[in-house]
Short mmCIF file of C-alpha atoms and ligand atoms in Angstrom, two decimals:
data_model
loop_
_atom_site.label_atom_id
_atom_site.label_comp_id
_atom_site.label_asym_id
_atom_site.label_seq_id
_atom_site.Cartn_x
_atom_site.Cartn_y
_atom_site.Cartn_z
CA MET A 1 -0.11 0.07 0.01
CA ALA A 2 1.16 3.59 -0.70
CA ILE A 3 -0.50 6.79 0.54
CA VAL A 4 0.48 9.49 -2.06
CA THR A 5 -0.13 13.07 -0.14
CA GLY A 6 0.19 16.53 -1.72
CA LEU A 7 -1.58 15.69 -5.21
CA PRO A 8 -3.67 18.69 -6.15
CA ALA A 9 -7.37 18.28 -6.86
CA GLY A 10 -8.58 17.91 -10.38
CA LEU A 11 -5.75 15.45 -11.79
CA ILE A 12 -7.20 12.81 -14.09
CA LEU A 13 -5.72 9.31 -13.58
CA GLU A 14 -5.97 6.53 -16.13
CA ARG A 15 -6.03 3.15 -14.46
CA ASP A 16 -4.78 1.55 -17.75
CA ALA A 17 -1.59 3.82 -17.56
CA ILE A 18 -0.87 2.85 -14.05
CA ASP A 19 -1.46 -0.95 -14.74
CA ALA A 20 0.73 -0.60 -17.80
CA ASP A 21 3.62 0.42 -15.65
CA LEU A 22 2.95 -2.16 -13.29
CA ARG A 23 3.13 -4.67 -16.23
CA ARG A 24 6.51 -3.13 -17.36
CA ARG A 25 7.89 -3.77 -13.95
CA GLN A 26 6.77 -7.23 -14.00
CA GLU A 27 8.36 -8.05 -17.49
CA GLY A 28 11.90 -7.79 -18.67
CA TYR A 29 14.45 -10.40 -19.35
CA GLY A 30 15.50 -12.66 -16.62
CA ARG A 31 12.59 -12.54 -14.23
CA SER A 32 11.10 -15.45 -12.61
CA PRO A 33 7.80 -17.12 -13.16
CA ARG A 34 6.74 -15.53 -10.00
CA GLN A 35 5.86 -12.42 -12.03
CA ARG A 36 3.56 -14.16 -14.04
CA ILE A 37 1.55 -15.17 -10.98
CA GLU A 38 1.13 -11.77 -9.71
CA GLN A 39 -0.30 -9.86 -12.71
CA ASP A 40 -0.43 -6.66 -10.90
CA ARG A 41 -3.40 -4.14 -10.88
CA VAL A 42 -3.91 -0.97 -9.04
CA GLU A 43 -6.68 -0.66 -6.54
CA VAL A 44 -7.71 2.94 -5.20
CA LEU A 45 -8.90 3.14 -1.69
CA ALA A 46 -9.18 6.83 -1.09
CA GLY A 47 -8.61 10.21 -2.58
CA LEU A 48 -10.02 9.66 -6.13
CA ARG A 49 -13.71 9.85 -7.57
CA HIS A 50 -14.48 9.00 -11.17
CA GLY A 51 -10.78 8.93 -12.01
CA ARG A 52 -10.10 12.64 -10.60
CA THR A 53 -8.12 13.31 -7.65
CA LEU A 54 -9.97 15.09 -4.70
CA GLY A 55 -6.82 16.76 -3.26
CA THR A 56 -6.70 14.48 -0.47
CA PRO A 57 -4.40 11.58 0.21
CA LEU A 58 -4.55 8.87 -2.70
CA ALA A 59 -4.45 5.36 -1.02
CA LEU A 60 -3.03 2.82 -3.66
CA VAL A 61 -3.15 -1.07 -3.11
CA VAL A 62 -1.41 -3.44 -5.35
CA GLN A 63 -2.45 -6.93 -3.88
CA ASN A 64 0.14 -9.67 -3.99
CA ARG A 65 -1.67 -12.57 -5.65
CA ASP A 66 0.99 -14.95 -4.64
CA HIS A 67 -0.13 -14.19 -1.14
CA GLU A 68 -2.54 -16.90 -1.19
CA ASN A 69 0.19 -19.73 -1.36
CA TRP A 70 1.74 -18.23 1.87
CA ALA A 71 -1.57 -17.49 3.63
CA TRP A 72 -0.66 -19.82 6.76
CA GLY A 73 3.09 -19.09 6.54
CA MET A 74 2.68 -15.36 6.50
CA SER A 75 -0.55 -14.95 8.54
CA ALA A 76 -0.68 -11.79 10.48
CA TRP A 77 -2.56 -13.53 13.24
CA PRO A 78 -1.70 -16.88 14.78
CA PRO A 79 -3.09 -19.21 11.79
CA ASP A 80 -5.78 -21.62 12.33
CA GLY A 81 -5.59 -25.18 11.26
CA GLU A 82 -2.64 -27.35 9.93
CA PRO A 83 0.51 -25.83 8.58
CA SER A 84 -0.02 -25.50 4.42
CA GLY A 85 1.48 -23.73 1.66
CA LYS A 86 4.77 -21.92 1.66
CA GLY A 87 6.70 -20.36 4.53
CA THR A 88 5.65 -22.81 7.16
CA LYS A 89 9.19 -23.84 8.05
CA ALA A 90 11.51 -21.37 9.70
CA VAL A 91 14.75 -20.26 7.73
CA SER A 92 17.91 -20.21 9.47
CA VAL A 93 20.34 -20.04 6.46
CA PRO A 94 20.91 -16.39 5.83
CA ARG A 95 21.82 -15.43 2.12
CA PRO A 96 24.84 -13.26 1.89
CA GLY A 97 23.61 -10.00 0.23
CA HIS A 98 20.07 -9.95 1.43
CA ALA A 99 18.38 -8.71 4.61
CA ASP A 100 18.37 -12.16 6.14
CA LEU A 101 21.26 -11.90 8.52
CA ALA A 102 21.27 -8.10 9.21
CA GLY A 103 17.59 -7.86 9.63
CA THR A 104 17.34 -11.16 12.06
CA LEU A 105 20.24 -9.74 14.37
CA LYS A 106 18.80 -6.28 14.33
CA TYR A 107 15.43 -7.08 15.41
CA GLY A 108 15.90 -10.22 17.24
CA LEU A 109 14.04 -12.51 15.00
CA ALA A 110 13.81 -16.21 14.92
CA ASP A 111 13.02 -16.78 11.33
CA THR A 112 14.97 -15.14 8.72
CA ARG A 113 11.72 -14.94 6.60
CA ASP A 114 10.61 -12.23 9.04
CA SER A 115 13.13 -9.82 7.67
CA LEU A 116 13.57 -11.14 4.20
CA GLU A 117 10.11 -10.78 2.99
CA ARG A 118 9.71 -7.28 4.37
CA ALA A 119 12.90 -6.29 2.70
CA SER A 120 11.87 -7.95 -0.66
CA ALA A 121 11.56 -5.58 -3.68
CA ARG A 122 7.72 -6.52 -3.81
CA HIS A 123 7.52 -3.35 -2.24
CA THR A 124 8.56 -1.60 -5.53
CA ALA A 125 5.13 -2.71 -7.20
CA VAL A 126 3.16 -0.22 -5.31
CA ALA A 127 5.89 2.46 -5.55
CA VAL A 128 5.71 1.93 -9.40
CA ALA A 129 1.91 2.71 -9.13
CA ALA A 130 2.73 5.93 -7.05
CA GLY A 131 5.22 6.82 -9.79
CA ALA A 132 2.83 6.69 -12.36
CA VAL A 133 0.56 8.93 -10.56
CA CYS A 134 3.27 11.47 -10.13
CA LYS A 135 4.00 10.97 -13.91
CA ALA A 136 0.49 11.98 -14.65
CA LEU A 137 0.97 15.28 -12.70
CA LEU A 138 4.33 16.10 -14.32
CA ALA A 139 2.73 15.58 -17.74
CA THR A 140 0.16 18.50 -16.91
CA ILE A 141 3.36 20.78 -16.81
CA SER A 142 5.12 19.23 -19.99
CA VAL A 143 7.61 16.86 -17.90
CA HIS A 144 8.16 13.52 -18.99
CA VAL A 145 10.39 10.78 -17.18
CA GLU A 146 11.68 7.65 -18.87
CA GLY A 147 13.91 5.06 -17.59
CA THR A 148 15.89 2.73 -19.84
CA VAL A 149 18.62 -0.10 -20.10
CA ALA A 150 20.94 -1.36 -23.00
CA THR A 151 18.98 -4.60 -23.24
CA GLU A 152 20.96 -6.54 -26.07
CA GLU A 153 24.14 -6.72 -23.93
CA LEU A 154 21.96 -7.50 -21.00
CA GLU A 155 20.18 -10.28 -22.61
CA ARG A 156 23.38 -12.04 -23.33
CA ARG A 157 24.86 -11.69 -20.01
CA ILE A 158 21.56 -12.97 -18.37
CA ASP A 159 21.56 -15.87 -20.55
CA GLU A 160 25.20 -16.77 -19.52
CA ALA A 161 24.22 -16.30 -15.91
CA ARG A 162 21.25 -18.41 -16.09
CA ALA A 163 22.94 -21.31 -17.62
CA GLU A 164 25.61 -21.04 -14.72
CA ARG A 165 22.82 -20.80 -12.26
CA ASP A 166 24.14 -17.23 -11.36
CA THR A 167 22.74 -13.81 -11.17
CA VAL A 168 23.77 -10.46 -12.73
CA GLY A 169 23.06 -6.66 -12.11
CA GLY A 170 23.44 -3.78 -14.56
CA VAL A 171 22.94 -0.09 -14.97
CA VAL A 172 19.90 1.74 -15.75
CA GLU A 173 19.37 5.67 -16.92
CA VAL A 174 16.54 7.76 -16.30
CA ARG A 175 16.02 10.96 -18.19
CA ALA A 176 13.44 13.62 -17.68
CA THR A 177 12.57 16.19 -20.23
CA GLY A 178 10.80 19.60 -19.90
CA VAL A 179 12.15 20.00 -16.48
CA PRO A 180 12.15 23.91 -16.00
CA PRO A 181 15.04 25.58 -14.42
CA GLY A 182 14.41 26.08 -10.52
CA LEU A 183 13.44 22.85 -8.87
CA GLY A 184 15.37 22.12 -5.78
CA SER A 185 17.48 24.58 -4.08
CA TYR A 186 21.17 24.96 -2.90
CA ALA A 187 19.84 26.06 0.68
CA THR A 188 20.31 22.65 2.62
CA LYS A 189 21.41 19.27 1.47
CA GLU A 190 17.76 18.07 1.86
CA ASP A 191 16.62 20.60 -0.70
CA ARG A 192 19.36 19.71 -3.39
CA LEU A 193 17.61 17.96 -6.34
CA ASP A 194 20.64 15.85 -6.86
CA ALA A 195 20.87 14.71 -3.44
CA ARG A 196 17.27 13.81 -3.47
CA LEU A 197 17.41 11.74 -6.64
CA ALA A 198 20.36 10.20 -5.43
CA ALA A 199 18.63 9.22 -2.12
CA ALA A 200 15.41 8.14 -4.09
CA LEU A 201 17.50 5.82 -6.18
CA MET A 202 19.77 4.61 -3.46
CA GLY A 203 16.21 3.79 -1.64
CA ILE A 204 15.74 1.03 -4.09
CA GLN A 205 16.84 -2.57 -3.37
CA ALA A 206 19.88 -3.58 -4.84
CA VAL A 207 21.00 -0.15 -5.95
CA LYS A 208 24.55 0.33 -5.14
CA GLY A 209 25.67 3.40 -7.14
CA VAL A 210 24.25 6.63 -8.63
CA GLU A 211 25.43 8.99 -11.06
CA ILE A 212 24.00 12.48 -12.00
CA GLY A 213 24.92 13.40 -15.41
CA ASP A 214 28.63 12.20 -16.27
CA GLY A 215 29.11 11.60 -12.61
CA PHE A 216 32.32 9.49 -11.79
CA ALA A 217 33.77 10.26 -15.41
CA LEU A 218 33.96 14.07 -14.44
CA ALA A 219 36.48 13.37 -11.94
CA GLU A 220 38.81 12.54 -14.68
CA LEU A 221 38.26 15.68 -16.58
CA ARG A 222 39.54 19.22 -16.56
CA GLY A 223 37.24 22.04 -15.62
CA SER A 224 37.49 23.48 -19.07
CA GLN A 225 36.15 20.03 -20.53
CA ALA A 226 33.67 19.10 -17.72
CA HIS A 227 31.07 22.06 -17.61
CA ASP A 228 28.34 22.89 -19.85
CA GLU A 229 28.87 26.25 -21.57
CA ILE A 230 25.86 28.71 -21.91
CA ALA A 231 24.87 29.56 -25.43
CA GLU A 232 22.03 32.06 -26.50
CA GLY A 233 18.78 31.33 -25.61
CA LEU A 234 20.47 30.04 -22.45
CA ARG A 235 20.74 26.65 -24.03
CA ARG A 236 23.84 24.60 -23.30
CA THR A 237 25.95 22.89 -25.72
CA SER A 238 26.38 19.94 -23.67
CA ASN A 239 24.99 18.38 -20.59
CA ARG A 240 27.52 16.69 -18.50
CA ALA A 241 26.07 18.06 -15.36
CA GLY A 242 22.77 15.98 -16.09
CA GLY A 243 20.56 19.08 -15.78
CA ILE A 244 21.58 20.04 -12.34
CA GLU A 245 23.71 22.66 -10.83
CA ALA A 246 24.14 23.58 -7.51
CA GLY A 247 21.31 21.23 -6.67
CA VAL A 248 18.76 23.12 -8.89
CA SER A 249 17.44 22.16 -12.24
CA ASN A 250 19.22 24.14 -15.05
CA GLY A 251 16.46 23.62 -17.70
CA GLU A 252 18.71 20.74 -19.43
CA GLY A 253 17.16 17.32 -19.45
CA ILE A 254 17.66 15.50 -16.15
CA VAL A 255 20.02 12.39 -16.72
CA VAL A 256 20.70 9.93 -13.63
CA ARG A 257 22.00 6.47 -13.55
CA ALA A 258 21.88 3.72 -11.01
CA ALA A 259 23.96 0.70 -10.70
CA MET A 260 22.33 -2.56 -9.51
CA LYS A 261 24.41 -5.24 -7.88
CA PRO A 262 23.58 -9.08 -8.93
CA LEU A 263 20.65 -10.31 -7.06
CA PRO A 264 21.50 -12.07 -3.99
CA THR A 265 19.35 -15.38 -4.19
CA LEU A 266 21.46 -17.81 -6.22
CA MET A 267 20.34 -21.14 -7.46
CA ARG A 268 23.92 -22.43 -6.73
CA PRO A 269 24.08 -20.93 -3.17
CA LEU A 270 26.81 -19.12 -1.49
CA ARG A 271 28.33 -20.28 1.67
CA THR A 272 26.75 -19.29 5.09
CA VAL A 273 26.39 -20.18 8.78
CA ASP A 274 23.16 -22.09 10.08
CA LEU A 275 21.84 -19.70 12.80
CA GLU A 276 20.36 -22.77 14.73
CA THR A 277 23.54 -24.83 14.70
CA GLY A 278 26.39 -22.33 14.06
CA GLN A 279 27.68 -24.56 11.36
CA PRO A 280 28.72 -23.95 8.03
CA ALA A 281 25.81 -24.21 5.55
CA GLU A 282 24.51 -23.45 2.28
CA ALA A 283 22.31 -20.32 1.73
CA LEU A 284 18.68 -20.29 1.23
CA VAL A 285 17.54 -21.20 -2.32
CA GLU A 286 14.24 -20.41 -3.39
CA ARG A 287 12.39 -19.21 -6.76
CA SER A 288 14.12 -15.92 -7.92
CA ASP A 289 14.95 -13.65 -10.73
CA VAL A 290 18.47 -13.98 -12.66
CA ALA A 291 18.21 -10.22 -13.19
CA ALA A 292 15.81 -7.66 -12.41
CA VAL A 293 17.63 -4.77 -14.33
CA GLU A 294 14.80 -4.00 -16.71
CA ALA A 295 12.35 -3.99 -13.67
CA LEU A 296 14.65 -1.46 -11.92
CA ALA A 297 14.56 0.83 -14.96
CA VAL A 298 10.52 1.09 -14.28
CA VAL A 299 11.25 1.38 -10.48
CA ALA A 300 13.85 3.93 -10.91
CA GLU A 301 11.72 6.02 -13.38
CA ALA A 302 8.99 5.98 -10.54
CA ALA A 303 11.36 7.34 -7.99
CA VAL A 304 12.59 10.14 -10.22
CA ALA A 305 9.05 10.93 -11.10
CA PHE A 306 8.10 10.98 -7.45
CA GLU A 307 10.96 13.43 -6.54
CA LEU A 308 10.35 15.50 -9.50
CA ALA A 309 6.67 15.87 -8.81
CA ARG A 310 7.40 16.61 -5.11
CA ALA A 311 9.88 19.37 -6.20
CA ALA A 312 7.56 21.06 -8.78
CA ARG A 313 4.88 21.13 -5.88
CA GLU A 314 7.28 22.91 -3.94
CA LYS A 315 7.98 25.25 -6.52
CA PHE A 316 4.46 26.00 -7.96
CA GLY A 317 2.15 24.92 -4.92
CA GLY A 318 -1.61 24.70 -5.64
CA ASP A 319 -4.02 22.48 -4.13
CA ALA A 320 -6.25 22.55 -7.39
CA LEU A 321 -4.53 21.48 -10.63
CA GLY A 322 -5.37 24.89 -12.33
CA ASP A 323 -3.54 26.51 -9.86
CA PHE A 324 -0.38 24.37 -10.06
CA VAL A 325 -0.36 24.59 -13.87
CA GLY A 326 -1.28 28.46 -13.73
CA ALA A 327 1.73 29.00 -11.60
CA TRP A 328 3.92 27.16 -13.75
CA ALA A 329 2.68 28.96 -16.95
CA ALA A 330 3.26 32.32 -15.08
CA TYR A 331 6.77 31.26 -14.11
CA LEU A 332 7.62 30.54 -17.72
CA ASP A 333 6.36 33.80 -18.84
CA ARG A 334 8.77 35.27 -16.25
CA ILE A 335 11.93 33.40 -17.23
CA PRO A 336 13.57 33.16 -20.73
CA TRP A 337 13.29 29.58 -21.23
CA GLN A 338 10.84 27.22 -22.86
CA PRO A 339 10.61 23.43 -23.04
CA THR A 340 12.15 21.89 -26.01
CA PRO A 341 9.23 20.51 -28.01
C1 FMN B 401 12.63 -4.96 -9.20
C2 FMN B 401 13.60 -5.68 -8.23
C3 FMN B 401 13.46 -7.05 -8.30
C4 FMN B 401 14.33 -8.04 -7.30
N1 FMN B 401 14.29 -9.29 -7.40
C5 FMN B 401 14.89 -10.09 -6.73
C6 FMN B 401 15.10 -11.51 -6.52
O1 FMN B 401 14.27 -11.99 -7.50
N2 FMN B 401 15.79 -12.20 -6.08
C7 FMN B 401 16.77 -11.48 -5.15
O2 FMN B 401 17.50 -12.38 -4.27
N3 FMN B 401 16.82 -10.19 -5.00
C8 FMN B 401 16.08 -9.48 -5.69
N4 FMN B 401 16.06 -8.14 -5.56
C9 FMN B 401 17.12 -7.30 -4.82
C10 FMN B 401 16.91 -7.57 -3.37
O3 FMN B 401 15.59 -7.02 -3.07
C11 FMN B 401 18.05 -6.83 -2.49
O4 FMN B 401 19.20 -7.31 -2.87
C12 FMN B 401 17.75 -7.03 -0.88
O5 FMN B 401 16.66 -6.50 -0.59
C13 FMN B 401 18.89 -6.59 -0.06
O6 FMN B 401 18.77 -5.13 -0.19
P1 FMN B 401 20.16 -4.49 -0.86
O7 FMN B 401 20.54 -4.98 -2.11
O8 FMN B 401 19.87 -3.08 -1.19
O9 FMN B 401 21.55 -4.42 0.18
C14 FMN B 401 15.38 -7.32 -6.42
C15 FMN B 401 15.26 -5.83 -6.58
C16 FMN B 401 14.77 -5.08 -7.29
C17 FMN B 401 14.67 -3.66 -7.30
#
């Protein structure tokens, strides 16, 4: 479940558009058959009437259809009847790279499943639904966000890894166009748009690196090569900064990249220690993706859309959509900048 606050009233949402993003998250090369079980669809519990936001918190739910197989094992209340389905036996062999050990120790849990299921990226389904809502808001001010992956090379690496019962990670890129100058601020680190995007991307499971614009490559360049000169019409001749200077959008496209580590559930398990016996053991093996890089592109797109929508709301305010769009239009009248068509 996600509760999205701060949406202006009067924003039209399309269920198909939200469900299409949920489907994109589930597809992609290297994902497990579990994705086919789930077939996600968004439900709305509050904040929407006849497809139009009411200006109040929007409550989104994406059911996990696989839950019925875990109804006894993951029951919120002490379950009735005999154990049945999945998750009935405690798991004591933590996977390196997942939440199993750290979560179990931190919370004093007996079964690693108590930490690993909550840490799971299943959580990203409803985040994608919230991102789709944010994309609809951004579209009203001509901002568009898209996450992509270089698929050919990725598919080859996934095939090789699957054959060796291994996993892979990869890099995704998110671009946002039409972002006006002036979103974010240099006043505090919490205001900086680059810091917020980095935190949003790092907040996604398995993301271990984030770049804004040319990021790490800039460290190798001289200043004369690294910065984006300002030309007539206040346009830049390059965009190595990825559309952000001093924590503020500068009117160029926003470009961010996120690096995903290889997924930690391996069909050929790594070595671990059994928490019950203290003896060496093999880590938990269960149905899992070989890679989720294409899914990450969709999740990262949602995270960027969420942060940009938040920053746009800070800049343009308005609890009715017309006020929000009106403030944006008035701002564009004031500054010598127009979105590139
Ligand atoms: C969309 C998506 C799908 C994922 N699917 C799996 C999976 O099937 N198996 C797995 O072991 N990890 C998967 N992960 C990664 C784990 O959730 C993640 O590695 C784990 O929660 C530990 O967190 P950390 O990698 O951020 O340290 C996925 C991550 C994302 C973003």
